[in-house]
mmCIF file of C-alpha atoms in Angstrom:
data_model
loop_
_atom_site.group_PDB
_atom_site.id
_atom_site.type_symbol
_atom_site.label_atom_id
_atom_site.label_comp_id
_atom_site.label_asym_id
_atom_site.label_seq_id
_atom_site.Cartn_x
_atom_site.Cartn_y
_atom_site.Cartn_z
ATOM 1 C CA UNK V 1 0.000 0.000 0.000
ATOM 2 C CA UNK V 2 1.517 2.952 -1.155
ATOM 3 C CA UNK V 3 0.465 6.933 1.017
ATOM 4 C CA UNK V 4 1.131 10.532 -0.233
ATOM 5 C CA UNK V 5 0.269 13.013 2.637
ATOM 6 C CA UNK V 6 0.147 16.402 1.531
ATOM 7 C CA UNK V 7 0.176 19.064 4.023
ATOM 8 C CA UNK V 8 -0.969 22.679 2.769
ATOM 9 C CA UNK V 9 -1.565 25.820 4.697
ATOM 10 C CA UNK V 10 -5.375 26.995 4.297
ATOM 11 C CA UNK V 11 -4.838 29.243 1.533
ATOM 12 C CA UNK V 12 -7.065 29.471 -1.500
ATOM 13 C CA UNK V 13 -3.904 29.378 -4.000
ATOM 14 C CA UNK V 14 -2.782 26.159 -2.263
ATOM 15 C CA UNK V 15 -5.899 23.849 -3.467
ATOM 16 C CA UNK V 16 -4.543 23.610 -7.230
ATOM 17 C CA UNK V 17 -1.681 22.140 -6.274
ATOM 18 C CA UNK V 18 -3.411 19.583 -4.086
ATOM 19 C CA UNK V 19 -5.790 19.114 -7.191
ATOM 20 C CA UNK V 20 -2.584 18.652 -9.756
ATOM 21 C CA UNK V 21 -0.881 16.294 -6.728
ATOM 22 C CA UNK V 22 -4.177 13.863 -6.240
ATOM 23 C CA UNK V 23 -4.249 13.961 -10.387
ATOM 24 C CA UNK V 24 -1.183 12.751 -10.790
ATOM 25 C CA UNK V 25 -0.907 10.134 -8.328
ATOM 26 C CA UNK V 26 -4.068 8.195 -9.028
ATOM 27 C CA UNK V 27 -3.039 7.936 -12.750
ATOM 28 C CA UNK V 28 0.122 6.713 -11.484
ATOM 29 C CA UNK V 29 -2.441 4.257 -9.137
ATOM 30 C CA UNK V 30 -3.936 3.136 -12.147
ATOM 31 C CA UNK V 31 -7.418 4.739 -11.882
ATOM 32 C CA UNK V 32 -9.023 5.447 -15.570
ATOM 33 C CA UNK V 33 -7.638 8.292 -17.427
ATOM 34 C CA UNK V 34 -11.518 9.293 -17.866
ATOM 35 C CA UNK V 35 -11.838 9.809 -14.601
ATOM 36 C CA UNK V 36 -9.250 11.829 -13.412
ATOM 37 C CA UNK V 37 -10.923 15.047 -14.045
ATOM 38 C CA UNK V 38 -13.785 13.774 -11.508
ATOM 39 C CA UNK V 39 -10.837 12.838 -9.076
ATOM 40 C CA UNK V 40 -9.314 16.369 -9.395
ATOM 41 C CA UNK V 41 -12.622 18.504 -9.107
ATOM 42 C CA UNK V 42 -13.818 16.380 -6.030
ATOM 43 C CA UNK V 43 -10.308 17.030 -4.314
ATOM 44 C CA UNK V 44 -10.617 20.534 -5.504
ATOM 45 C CA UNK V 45 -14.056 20.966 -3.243
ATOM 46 C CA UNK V 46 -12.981 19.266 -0.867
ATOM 47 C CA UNK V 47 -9.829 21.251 -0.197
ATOM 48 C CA UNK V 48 -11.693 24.455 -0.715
ATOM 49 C CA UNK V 49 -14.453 23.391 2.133
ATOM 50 C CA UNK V 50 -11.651 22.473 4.265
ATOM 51 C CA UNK V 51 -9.684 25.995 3.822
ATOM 52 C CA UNK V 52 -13.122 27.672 3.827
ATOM 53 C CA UNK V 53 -13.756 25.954 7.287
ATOM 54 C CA UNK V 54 -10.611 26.813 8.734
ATOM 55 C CA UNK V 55 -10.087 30.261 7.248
ATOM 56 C CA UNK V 56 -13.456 30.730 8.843
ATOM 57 C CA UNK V 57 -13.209 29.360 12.549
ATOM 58 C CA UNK V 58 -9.708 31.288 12.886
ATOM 59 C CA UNK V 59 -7.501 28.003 12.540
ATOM 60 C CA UNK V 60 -3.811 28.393 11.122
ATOM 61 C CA UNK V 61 -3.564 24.497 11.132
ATOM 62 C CA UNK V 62 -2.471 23.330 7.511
ATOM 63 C CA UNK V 63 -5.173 21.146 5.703
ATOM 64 C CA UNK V 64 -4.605 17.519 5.585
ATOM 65 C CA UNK V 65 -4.540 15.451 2.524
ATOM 66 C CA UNK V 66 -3.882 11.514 2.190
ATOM 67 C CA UNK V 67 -3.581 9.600 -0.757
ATOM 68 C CA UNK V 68 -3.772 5.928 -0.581
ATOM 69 C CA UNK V 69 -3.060 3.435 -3.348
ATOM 70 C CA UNK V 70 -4.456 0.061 -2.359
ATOM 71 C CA UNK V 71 -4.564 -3.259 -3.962
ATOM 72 C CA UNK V 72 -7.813 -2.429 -6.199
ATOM 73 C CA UNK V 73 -9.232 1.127 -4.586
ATOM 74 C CA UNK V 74 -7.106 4.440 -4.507
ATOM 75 C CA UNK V 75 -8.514 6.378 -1.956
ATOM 76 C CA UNK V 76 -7.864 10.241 -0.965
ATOM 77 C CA UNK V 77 -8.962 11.630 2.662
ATOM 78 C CA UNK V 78 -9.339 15.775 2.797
ATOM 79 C CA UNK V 79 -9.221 16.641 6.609
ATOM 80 C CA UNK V 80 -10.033 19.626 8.380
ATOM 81 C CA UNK V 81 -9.457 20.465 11.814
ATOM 82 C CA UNK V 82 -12.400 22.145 12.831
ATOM 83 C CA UNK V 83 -14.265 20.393 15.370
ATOM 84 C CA UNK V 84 -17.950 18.786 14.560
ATOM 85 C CA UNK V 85 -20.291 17.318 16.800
ATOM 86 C CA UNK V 86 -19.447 15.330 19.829
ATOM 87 C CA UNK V 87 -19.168 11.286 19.356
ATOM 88 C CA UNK V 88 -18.895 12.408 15.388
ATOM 89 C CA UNK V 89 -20.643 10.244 12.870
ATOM 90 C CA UNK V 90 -19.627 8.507 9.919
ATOM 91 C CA UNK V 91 -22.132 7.996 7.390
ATOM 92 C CA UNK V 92 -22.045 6.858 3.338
ATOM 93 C CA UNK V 93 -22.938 9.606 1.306
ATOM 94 C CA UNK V 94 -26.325 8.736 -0.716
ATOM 95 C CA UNK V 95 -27.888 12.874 -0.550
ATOM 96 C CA UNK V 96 -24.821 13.570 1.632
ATOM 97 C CA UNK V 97 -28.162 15.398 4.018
ATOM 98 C CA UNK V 98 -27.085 12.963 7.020
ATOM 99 C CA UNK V 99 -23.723 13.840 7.080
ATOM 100 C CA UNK V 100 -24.097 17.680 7.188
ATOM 101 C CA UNK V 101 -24.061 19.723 9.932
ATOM 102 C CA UNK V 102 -27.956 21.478 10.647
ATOM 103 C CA UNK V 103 -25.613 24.898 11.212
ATOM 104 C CA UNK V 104 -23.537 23.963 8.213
ATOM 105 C CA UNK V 105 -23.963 27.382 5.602
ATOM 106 C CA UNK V 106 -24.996 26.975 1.721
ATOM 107 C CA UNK V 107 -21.749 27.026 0.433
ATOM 108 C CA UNK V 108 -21.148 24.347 2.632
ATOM 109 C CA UNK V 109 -23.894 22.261 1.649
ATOM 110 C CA UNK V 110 -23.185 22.695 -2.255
ATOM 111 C CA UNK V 111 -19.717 22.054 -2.038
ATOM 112 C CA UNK V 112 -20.741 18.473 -0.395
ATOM 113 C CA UNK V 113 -23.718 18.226 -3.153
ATOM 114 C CA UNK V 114 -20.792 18.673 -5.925
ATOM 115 C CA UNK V 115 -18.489 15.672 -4.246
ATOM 116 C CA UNK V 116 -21.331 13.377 -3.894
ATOM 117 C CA UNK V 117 -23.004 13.868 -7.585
ATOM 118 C CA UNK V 118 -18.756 13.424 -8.470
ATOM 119 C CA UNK V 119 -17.782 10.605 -6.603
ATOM 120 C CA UNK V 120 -19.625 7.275 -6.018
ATOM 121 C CA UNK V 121 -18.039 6.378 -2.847
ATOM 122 C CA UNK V 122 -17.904 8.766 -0.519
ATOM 123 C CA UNK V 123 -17.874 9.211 3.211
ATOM 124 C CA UNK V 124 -18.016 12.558 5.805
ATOM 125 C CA UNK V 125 -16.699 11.914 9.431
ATOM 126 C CA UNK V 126 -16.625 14.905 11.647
ATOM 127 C CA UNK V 127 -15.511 14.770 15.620
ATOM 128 C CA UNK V 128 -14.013 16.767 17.974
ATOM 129 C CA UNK V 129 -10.378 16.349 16.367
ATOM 130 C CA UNK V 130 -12.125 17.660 13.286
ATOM 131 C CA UNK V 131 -14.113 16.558 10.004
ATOM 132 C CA UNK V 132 -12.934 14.009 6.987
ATOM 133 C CA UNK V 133 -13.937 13.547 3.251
ATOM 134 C CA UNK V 134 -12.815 10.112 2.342
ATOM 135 C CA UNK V 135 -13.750 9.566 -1.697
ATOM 136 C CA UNK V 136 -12.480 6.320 -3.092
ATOM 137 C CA UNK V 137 -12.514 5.171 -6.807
ATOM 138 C CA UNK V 138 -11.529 1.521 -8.401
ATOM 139 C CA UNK V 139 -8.124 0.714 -9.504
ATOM 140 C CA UNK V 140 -8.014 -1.001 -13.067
ATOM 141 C CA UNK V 141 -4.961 -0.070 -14.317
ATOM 142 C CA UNK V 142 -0.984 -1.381 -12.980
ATOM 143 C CA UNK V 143 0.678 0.954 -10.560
ATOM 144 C CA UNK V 144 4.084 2.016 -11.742
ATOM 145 C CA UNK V 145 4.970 3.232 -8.221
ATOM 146 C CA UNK V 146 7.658 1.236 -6.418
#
């Protein structure tokens, strides 16, 4: 099982490069050159919801990205830092409306909307430690990474 973490201060100007990083990596995974551009604008919202969310609660902790090539799934995590509910929850994303915060704003609410309608399997945790995106696509290709 080969992991990329990326690590990016929550600026706006840093989600392209975590957009061009998850991009190339899962081709390198082996996941469909058609759907790459669904990998990149999924990672794309969910970096900008998690800089968004930190920008906005007055956290300076850098946004957390982890990309995971398995044996037949390459997965990608987007965490946040900004504490959700107590005891969390975990739920798959059908409407993505159980996983959402009642306070959560519009923007919020779209951005998830745009992941779900992007990426078949998808999951929102959020706890006190903070909230993750975990979107996973199949693997069909061979991995060239060593």
């Amino acid at each position: 099982m080969a992991t990329v973490e990326l690590r990016f201060s929550a600026q706006p100007e840093h989600v392209r490069t975590a957009r061009l990083v998850a991009a190339a990596v899962a081709r390198r995974a082996g996941v469909e050159e058609a759907v790459l551009d669904e990998v990149r604008l999924a990672v794309g919202e969910a970096c900008s919801r998690a800089v968004g969310l930190h920008r906005s609660n007055g956290l300076t902790a850098p946004v957390r990205v982890v990309l995971t090539e398995e044996e037949k799934l390459f997965s990608i995590e987007v965490g946040d830092e900004v504490p959700g509910p107590a005891g969390g929850s975990s739920e798959p994303v059908p409407g993505m409306d159980a996983a959402l915060d009642p306070d959560a704003d519009g923007e919020d609410e779209m951005g998830l909307a745009v992941i779900s309608g992007l990426v078949d399997d998808v999951s929102v945790t959020s706890g006190e430690s903070g909230g993750t995106i975990r979107m996973r696509w199949p693997v069909t290709g061979v991995s060239d990474l060593p």
